[in-house]
PDB file of C-alpha atoms in Angstrom:
ATOM      1  CA  MET A   1      -2.793 -17.404  13.222  1.00  0.00           C
ATOM      2  CA  GLN A   2      -4.072 -13.866  12.097  1.00  0.00           C
ATOM      3  CA  HIS A   3      -2.055 -10.930  11.994  1.00  0.00           C
ATOM      4  CA  HIS A   4      -2.483  -7.468  11.107  1.00  0.00           C
ATOM      5  CA  LEU A   5      -0.179  -5.382   9.747  1.00  0.00           C
ATOM      6  CA  ALA A   6      -0.804  -1.379   9.839  1.00  0.00           C
ATOM      7  CA  ALA A   7       0.760   0.839   7.307  1.00  0.00           C
ATOM      8  CA  SER A   8       3.008   3.550   9.310  1.00  0.00           C
ATOM      9  CA  PRO A   9       6.169   5.064   9.076  1.00  0.00           C
ATOM     10  CA  GLU A  10       7.771   2.347  10.596  1.00  0.00           C
ATOM     11  CA  THR A  11       5.994  -0.489   7.992  1.00  0.00           C
ATOM     12  CA  VAL A  12       6.197   1.342   4.793  1.00  0.00           C
ATOM     13  CA  HIS A  13       8.535   2.183   2.282  1.00  0.00           C
ATOM     14  CA  TRP A  14       8.063   4.888  -0.383  1.00  0.00           C
ATOM     15  CA  GLY A  15       8.867   4.417  -4.101  1.00  0.00           C
ATOM     16  CA  TYR A  16      10.916   1.313  -4.357  1.00  0.00           C
ATOM     17  CA  PHE A  17      10.917  -2.578  -4.038  1.00  0.00           C
ATOM     18  CA  ASP A  18      14.444  -4.032  -2.571  1.00  0.00           C
ATOM     19  CA  ALA A  19      14.438  -7.647  -1.513  1.00  0.00           C
ATOM     20  CA  ARG A  20      17.234  -6.317   0.731  1.00  0.00           C
ATOM     21  CA  GLN A  21      14.995  -4.902   3.132  1.00  0.00           C
ATOM     22  CA  LYS A  22      14.294  -6.563   6.336  1.00  0.00           C
ATOM     23  CA  PRO A  23      10.821  -7.874   6.866  1.00  0.00           C
ATOM     24  CA  VAL A  24       8.466  -5.831   8.964  1.00  0.00           C
ATOM     25  CA  LEU A  25       6.747  -9.122   9.888  1.00  0.00           C
ATOM     26  CA  THR A  26       7.446 -12.731   9.607  1.00  0.00           C
ATOM     27  CA  ILE A  27       4.604 -15.181   9.409  1.00  0.00           C
ATOM     28  CA  ASP A  28       4.386 -19.208   9.436  1.00  0.00           C
ATOM     29  CA  SER A  29       3.017 -20.654   6.141  1.00  0.00           C
ATOM     30  CA  GLY A  30      -0.633 -20.951   6.324  1.00  0.00           C
ATOM     31  CA  ASP A  31      -1.068 -17.599   8.576  1.00  0.00           C
ATOM     32  CA  ARG A  32      -3.661 -14.981   7.934  1.00  0.00           C
ATOM     33  CA  VAL A  33      -2.527 -11.530   7.418  1.00  0.00           C
ATOM     34  CA  THR A  34      -4.418  -7.925   7.018  1.00  0.00           C
ATOM     35  CA  ILE A  35      -2.375  -5.617   5.434  1.00  0.00           C
ATOM     36  CA  GLU A  36      -3.444  -1.867   5.604  1.00  0.00           C
ATOM     37  CA  THR A  37      -2.242   0.340   2.475  1.00  0.00           C
ATOM     38  CA  VAL A  38      -2.156   3.890   1.800  1.00  0.00           C
ATOM     39  CA  SER A  39      -1.801   5.731  -1.283  1.00  0.00           C
ATOM     40  CA  GLY A  40      -1.168   9.060  -2.180  1.00  0.00           C
ATOM     41  CA  GLY A  41       1.698  11.962  -1.739  1.00  0.00           C
ATOM     42  CA  PRO A  42       1.006  14.793  -0.208  1.00  0.00           C
ATOM     43  CA  GLU A  43       0.434  16.529  -3.600  1.00  0.00           C
ATOM     44  CA  GLN A  44      -2.370  13.876  -4.265  1.00  0.00           C
ATOM     45  CA  LEU A  45      -4.614  14.635  -1.131  1.00  0.00           C
ATOM     46  CA  PRO A  46      -8.087  15.295  -1.712  1.00  0.00           C
ATOM     47  CA  PRO A  47     -10.008  18.637  -0.724  1.00  0.00           C
ATOM     48  CA  PRO A  48     -11.122  19.293   2.747  1.00  0.00           C
ATOM     49  CA  GLY A  49     -14.146  17.105   3.332  1.00  0.00           C
ATOM     50  CA  TYR A  50     -12.994  13.813   2.807  1.00  0.00           C
ATOM     51  CA  SER A  51     -11.387  11.173   4.853  1.00  0.00           C
ATOM     52  CA  VAL A  52      -7.657  10.930   4.756  1.00  0.00           C
ATOM     53  CA  PRO A  53      -6.510   8.604   7.049  1.00  0.00           C
ATOM     54  CA  PRO A  54      -4.189   9.901   9.999  1.00  0.00           C
ATOM     55  CA  ALA A  55      -1.633   7.148   9.134  1.00  0.00           C
ATOM     56  CA  LEU A  56      -1.386   8.905   5.805  1.00  0.00           C
ATOM     57  CA  LEU A  57      -0.461  11.946   7.368  1.00  0.00           C
ATOM     58  CA  ASP A  58       1.984  10.304   9.434  1.00  0.00           C
ATOM     59  CA  ILE A  59       3.693   8.510   6.717  1.00  0.00           C
ATOM     60  CA  HIS A  60       4.230  11.838   4.924  1.00  0.00           C
ATOM     61  CA  ALA A  61       5.620  13.578   7.905  1.00  0.00           C
ATOM     62  CA  ARG A  62       7.976  11.284   8.695  1.00  0.00           C
ATOM     63  CA  ALA A  63       8.980   8.546   6.357  1.00  0.00           C
ATOM     64  CA  GLU A  64      11.722   8.719   3.665  1.00  0.00           C
ATOM     65  CA  ARG A  65      10.477   9.207   0.095  1.00  0.00           C
ATOM     66  CA  VAL A  66      13.350   7.807  -1.906  1.00  0.00           C
ATOM     67  CA  LEU A  67      11.794   7.680  -5.249  1.00  0.00           C
ATOM     68  CA  PRO A  68       8.553   8.929  -6.581  1.00  0.00           C
ATOM     69  CA  GLY A  69       6.269   6.120  -6.368  1.00  0.00           C
ATOM     70  CA  HIS A  70       3.783   4.103  -4.509  1.00  0.00           C
ATOM     71  CA  ILE A  71       3.879   3.908  -0.879  1.00  0.00           C
ATOM     72  CA  LEU A  72       4.139   0.013  -0.155  1.00  0.00           C
ATOM     73  CA  THR A  73       3.323  -1.752   3.413  1.00  0.00           C
ATOM     74  CA  GLY A  74       5.914  -4.471   3.917  1.00  0.00           C
ATOM     75  CA  PRO A  75       7.662  -6.443   3.287  1.00  0.00           C
ATOM     76  CA  VAL A  76       6.183  -9.706   4.970  1.00  0.00           C
ATOM     77  CA  ALA A  77       8.442 -13.105   5.296  1.00  0.00           C
ATOM     78  CA  VAL A  78       7.241 -16.505   5.803  1.00  0.00           C
ATOM     79  CA  ARG A  79       9.034 -18.581   8.184  1.00  0.00           C
ATOM     80  CA  GLY A  80      11.364 -21.476   6.139  1.00  0.00           C
ATOM     81  CA  ALA A  81      10.795 -19.789   2.812  1.00  0.00           C
ATOM     82  CA  GLU A  82      14.056 -19.533   0.986  1.00  0.00           C
ATOM     83  CA  ALA A  83      15.246 -17.595  -2.227  1.00  0.00           C
ATOM     84  CA  GLY A  84      13.709 -19.562  -5.187  1.00  0.00           C
ATOM     85  CA  ASP A  85      10.584 -21.346  -3.531  1.00  0.00           C
ATOM     86  CA  VAL A  86       7.293 -21.211  -4.793  1.00  0.00           C
ATOM     87  CA  LEU A  87       4.877 -19.065  -2.547  1.00  0.00           C
ATOM     88  CA  GLU A  88       0.934 -19.270  -2.906  1.00  0.00           C
ATOM     89  CA  VAL A  89      -0.699 -16.072  -1.679  1.00  0.00           C
ATOM     90  CA  ARG A  90      -4.698 -15.964  -1.620  1.00  0.00           C
ATOM     91  CA  ILE A  91      -6.311 -12.581  -1.546  1.00  0.00           C
ATOM     92  CA  LEU A  92      -9.328 -12.933   0.329  1.00  0.00           C
ATOM     93  CA  ASP A  93     -11.133  -9.841   0.504  1.00  0.00           C
ATOM     94  CA  ILE A  94     -10.179  -6.053  -0.239  1.00  0.00           C
ATOM     95  CA  LYS A  95     -11.961  -3.193   1.773  1.00  0.00           C
ATOM     96  CA  LEU A  96     -11.583   0.488   0.897  1.00  0.00           C
ATOM     97  CA  GLY A  97     -10.598   2.619   3.627  1.00  0.00           C
ATOM     98  CA  GLN A  98     -11.207   5.848   2.193  1.00  0.00           C
ATOM     99  CA  ASP A  99     -13.737   7.901   0.529  1.00  0.00           C
ATOM    100  CA  TRP A 100     -11.393   8.954  -2.535  1.00  0.00           C
ATOM    101  CA  VAL A 101      -9.188   7.571  -5.158  1.00  0.00           C
ATOM    102  CA  THR A 102      -5.720   8.882  -6.669  1.00  0.00           C
ATOM    103  CA  ILE A 103      -4.521   8.323 -10.074  1.00  0.00           C
ATOM    104  CA  SER A 104      -1.381   9.474 -11.096  1.00  0.00           C
ATOM    105  CA  THR A 105      -1.046   7.980 -14.518  1.00  0.00           C
ATOM    106  CA  ALA A 106      -3.043   7.167 -17.764  1.00  0.00           C
ATOM    107  CA  ARG A 107      -5.102   9.928 -17.155  1.00  0.00           C
ATOM    108  CA  SER A 108      -6.342   9.675 -21.002  1.00  0.00           C
ATOM    109  CA  SER A 109      -6.582   5.744 -21.257  1.00  0.00           C
ATOM    110  CA  ALA A 110     -10.046   4.550 -22.573  1.00  0.00           C
ATOM    111  CA  LEU A 111     -10.105   2.503 -19.390  1.00  0.00           C
ATOM    112  CA  CYS A 112      -9.661   5.464 -16.749  1.00  0.00           C
ATOM    113  CA  ARG A 113     -12.357   7.461 -18.563  1.00  0.00           C
ATOM    114  CA  LYS A 114     -14.669   4.803 -18.408  1.00  0.00           C
ATOM    115  CA  ILE A 115     -14.064   3.997 -14.732  1.00  0.00           C
ATOM    116  CA  PHE A 116     -14.035   7.405 -13.710  1.00  0.00           C
ATOM    117  CA  PRO A 117     -16.084   9.875 -16.077  1.00  0.00           C
ATOM    118  CA  ILE A 118     -14.298  12.713 -14.359  1.00  0.00           C
ATOM    119  CA  PHE A 119     -11.135  12.220 -16.697  1.00  0.00           C
ATOM    120  CA  THR A 120     -13.287  12.751 -19.987  1.00  0.00           C
TER     121      THR A 120
END
């Protein structure tokens, strides 16, 4: 079965991982899931002229920002999986959803300068 999990204030959490968090989607083993993600806090938005997903603006307005850090979509539970089980996850494709990137760490790293010469 194919599932789609959109990033929204109801499906993301901001700045933390917590195994006690309730899943926003439960799937069966072998199912495929397309998960939308967004990135960046309000202070990291690009200047006018770039494409900012409406979902990101909605998340900024309505989602609780517990700690600084990444906006995470999920969690996703696998029906029948139990603590200690090993799960195989295959990433079949990655598609960029916007025409800008946010980098908030390692601005001076050699890798960052190589990929994004603007930081040299």
